Amino acid sequence: MSSTVESLWRSVTGSNPDPSDYSGIEFWSNPERAGWLTKQGEYIKTWRRRWFVLKQGKLLWFKDPASASTPDAVPRGVVAVNECLTVKGAEDVLHKPFSFELSTSRDTMYFIAHSEKEKEDWINSIGRSIVQHSRSLADSEVVDYDSRQPVV
């Protein structure tokens, strides 16, 4: 696929992240976790091996480690972990060993690690990041659930 066609395809499928999705994230330096995972495509359900980086509340993916090694690198995709609802094993859904899923209110993404330990390490790292970057009830508005109005 030519780079122009690939760029157009990525923008149409939503896989081409907006630079504001990852600005200020020094993903090339000391990530919380980084490594290879196989990810299922969002629209064409093929499986592709990608280099993933978890840093500062963002899960970013790249074609390979070299394409994630400089400040001007452009990820192929970004997920803000504060938008994630769950991260859990998915062997029962995919019938593939070492698989897990990451769910947001909009969709569910599927991944395959290379071992059970890697799968558990990714689930734990992403889970910790979700907790660290989600807004706690104390930080957000208190809502009166009977009227659905913020309490002042």
Tab-separated table of C-alpha atoms in Angstrom:
chain	number	residue	atom	x	y	z
A	1	MET	CA	0.000	0.000	0.000
A	2	SER	CA	1.500	3.360	-0.937
A	3	SER	CA	2.125	5.815	1.892
A	4	THR	CA	-0.568	8.198	0.535
A	5	VAL	CA	-3.180	5.446	0.309
A	6	GLU	CA	-2.123	4.088	3.716
A	7	SER	CA	-2.389	7.561	5.259
A	8	LEU	CA	-5.855	8.053	3.749
A	9	TRP	CA	-6.940	4.577	4.924
A	10	ARG	CA	-5.686	5.271	8.463
A	11	SER	CA	-7.557	8.590	8.619
A	12	VAL	CA	-10.793	7.002	7.326
A	13	THR	CA	-10.624	4.108	9.809
A	14	GLY	CA	-9.807	6.313	12.792
A	15	SER	CA	-6.424	4.668	13.263
A	16	ASN	CA	-4.620	7.879	12.451
A	17	PRO	CA	-4.489	9.652	15.800
A	18	ASP	CA	-4.685	13.387	16.161
A	19	PRO	CA	-1.348	14.756	17.431
A	20	SER	CA	-3.217	16.249	20.402
A	21	ASP	CA	-3.987	12.641	21.473
A	22	TYR	CA	-0.324	12.125	22.352
A	23	SER	CA	1.263	15.571	22.649
A	24	GLY	CA	3.373	15.910	25.771
A	25	ILE	CA	3.755	12.123	26.077
A	26	GLU	CA	7.442	11.206	25.877
A	27	PHE	CA	6.650	7.690	24.657
A	28	TRP	CA	10.197	7.184	23.345
A	29	SER	CA	11.714	7.510	26.826
A	30	ASN	CA	11.206	5.228	29.851
A	31	PRO	CA	7.708	3.884	29.162
A	32	GLU	CA	5.781	2.242	31.988
A	33	ARG	CA	5.543	-0.810	29.740
A	34	ALA	CA	6.530	-1.553	26.143
A	35	GLY	CA	6.530	-4.654	24.002
A	36	TRP	CA	5.103	-6.624	21.133
A	37	LEU	CA	1.417	-7.538	21.061
A	38	THR	CA	-0.715	-8.821	18.234
A	39	LYS	CA	-3.760	-6.569	17.768
A	40	GLN	CA	-6.955	-7.253	15.897
A	41	GLY	CA	-7.824	-4.586	13.327
A	42	GLU	CA	-10.854	-2.446	14.037
A	43	TYR	CA	-12.630	-2.807	10.684
A	44	ILE	CA	-10.756	-5.505	8.804
A	45	LYS	CA	-10.460	-8.166	11.496
A	46	THR	CA	-6.940	-9.274	10.632
A	47	TRP	CA	-4.268	-9.720	13.290
A	48	ARG	CA	-1.130	-7.582	13.138
A	49	ARG	CA	1.925	-7.557	15.335
A	50	ARG	CA	2.543	-4.053	16.717
A	51	TRP	CA	4.915	-2.426	19.189
A	52	PHE	CA	2.912	-1.071	22.145
A	53	VAL	CA	3.939	1.613	24.609
A	54	LEU	CA	2.083	2.475	27.821
A	55	LYS	CA	3.024	5.875	29.176
A	56	GLN	CA	1.301	8.672	31.092
A	57	GLY	CA	-2.192	7.274	30.714
A	58	LYS	CA	-1.926	6.500	26.995
A	59	LEU	CA	-1.599	3.186	25.205
A	60	LEU	CA	0.100	3.882	21.879
A	61	TRP	CA	1.031	1.476	19.111
A	62	PHE	CA	3.605	1.605	16.364
A	63	LYS	CA	4.733	-0.621	13.512
A	64	ASP	CA	7.946	-1.527	15.343
A	65	PRO	CA	10.270	-0.306	18.157
A	66	ALA	CA	12.337	1.812	15.752
A	67	SER	CA	9.236	3.797	14.755
A	68	ALA	CA	8.617	4.629	18.449
A	69	SER	CA	12.139	5.728	19.273
A	70	THR	CA	12.150	9.443	18.467
A	71	PRO	CA	10.154	12.507	19.582
A	72	ASP	CA	8.833	13.062	16.036
A	73	ALA	CA	7.482	9.505	15.737
A	74	VAL	CA	3.795	9.169	14.853
A	75	PRO	CA	1.855	6.319	16.479
A	76	ARG	CA	-0.535	4.214	14.423
A	77	GLY	CA	-3.080	4.468	17.213
A	78	VAL	CA	-3.653	5.843	20.712
A	79	VAL	CA	-6.095	4.940	23.475
A	80	ALA	CA	-6.489	7.141	26.545
A	81	VAL	CA	-6.737	4.722	29.458
A	82	ASN	CA	-9.127	7.021	31.323
A	83	GLU	CA	-11.674	6.090	28.612
A	84	CYS	CA	-11.218	2.376	29.341
A	85	LEU	CA	-13.797	0.530	31.383
A	86	THR	CA	-12.206	-2.925	31.619
A	87	VAL	CA	-9.103	-4.881	30.745
A	88	LYS	CA	-9.387	-8.652	31.121
A	89	GLY	CA	-8.519	-12.011	29.614
A	90	ALA	CA	-10.380	-12.920	26.411
A	91	GLU	CA	-9.535	-16.566	25.755
A	92	ASP	CA	-13.215	-17.464	26.200
A	93	VAL	CA	-14.235	-14.908	23.539
A	94	LEU	CA	-11.450	-15.370	20.988
A	95	HIS	CA	-10.528	-19.003	21.680
A	96	LYS	CA	-6.865	-17.979	21.411
A	97	PRO	CA	-4.281	-18.442	24.165
A	98	PHE	CA	-2.793	-15.371	25.885
A	99	SER	CA	-5.523	-13.054	24.545
A	100	PHE	CA	-7.051	-10.109	26.364
A	101	GLU	CA	-9.480	-7.302	25.706
A	102	LEU	CA	-9.575	-3.601	26.459
A	103	SER	CA	-13.056	-2.060	26.470
A	104	THR	CA	-14.206	1.534	26.222
A	105	SER	CA	-17.789	2.780	26.063
A	106	ARG	CA	-17.475	2.780	22.249
A	107	ASP	CA	-15.677	-0.457	21.400
A	108	THR	CA	-13.603	-3.415	22.513
A	109	MET	CA	-10.072	-4.036	21.274
A	110	TYR	CA	-8.482	-7.481	21.290
A	111	PHE	CA	-4.815	-8.346	21.789
A	112	ILE	CA	-2.681	-11.463	21.972
A	113	ALA	CA	0.495	-11.604	24.057
A	114	HIS	CA	3.319	-14.108	23.574
A	115	SER	CA	2.884	-15.851	26.922
A	116	GLU	CA	0.552	-16.061	29.905
A	117	LYS	CA	3.020	-13.983	31.950
A	118	GLU	CA	3.146	-11.237	29.299
A	119	LYS	CA	-0.655	-11.213	29.101
A	120	GLU	CA	-0.950	-10.853	32.884
A	121	ASP	CA	1.773	-8.170	32.950
A	122	TRP	CA	-0.046	-6.112	30.294
A	123	ILE	CA	-3.428	-6.534	32.025
A	124	ASN	CA	-1.897	-5.470	35.358
A	125	SER	CA	-0.021	-2.499	33.875
A	126	ILE	CA	-3.033	-1.220	31.930
A	127	GLY	CA	-5.313	-1.832	34.937
A	128	ARG	CA	-3.014	0.191	37.206
A	129	SER	CA	-2.914	2.975	34.638
A	130	ILE	CA	-6.718	2.990	34.351
A	131	VAL	CA	-6.993	3.414	38.134
A	132	GLN	CA	-4.304	6.116	38.246
A	133	HIS	CA	-5.809	8.137	35.403
A	134	SER	CA	-9.531	7.764	35.999
A	135	ARG	CA	-11.313	10.530	37.829
A	136	SER	CA	-12.273	9.420	41.283
A	137	LEU	CA	-15.715	10.236	42.645
A	138	ALA	CA	-14.112	12.680	45.067
A	139	ASP	CA	-12.557	14.576	42.159
A	140	SER	CA	-15.724	14.775	40.099
A	141	GLU	CA	-19.093	16.341	40.630
A	142	VAL	CA	-21.374	14.762	43.183
A	143	VAL	CA	-24.633	13.936	41.452
A	144	ASP	CA	-28.042	13.606	43.083
A	145	TYR	CA	-29.133	10.411	41.333
A	146	ASP	CA	-32.825	11.065	41.945
A	147	SER	CA	-32.810	14.295	39.970
A	148	ARG	CA	-29.591	13.709	37.939
A	149	GLN	CA	-28.547	17.252	38.816
A	150	PRO	CA	-25.133	18.218	40.170
A	151	VAL	CA	-25.204	19.028	43.861
A	152	VAL	CA	-23.929	22.546	44.512
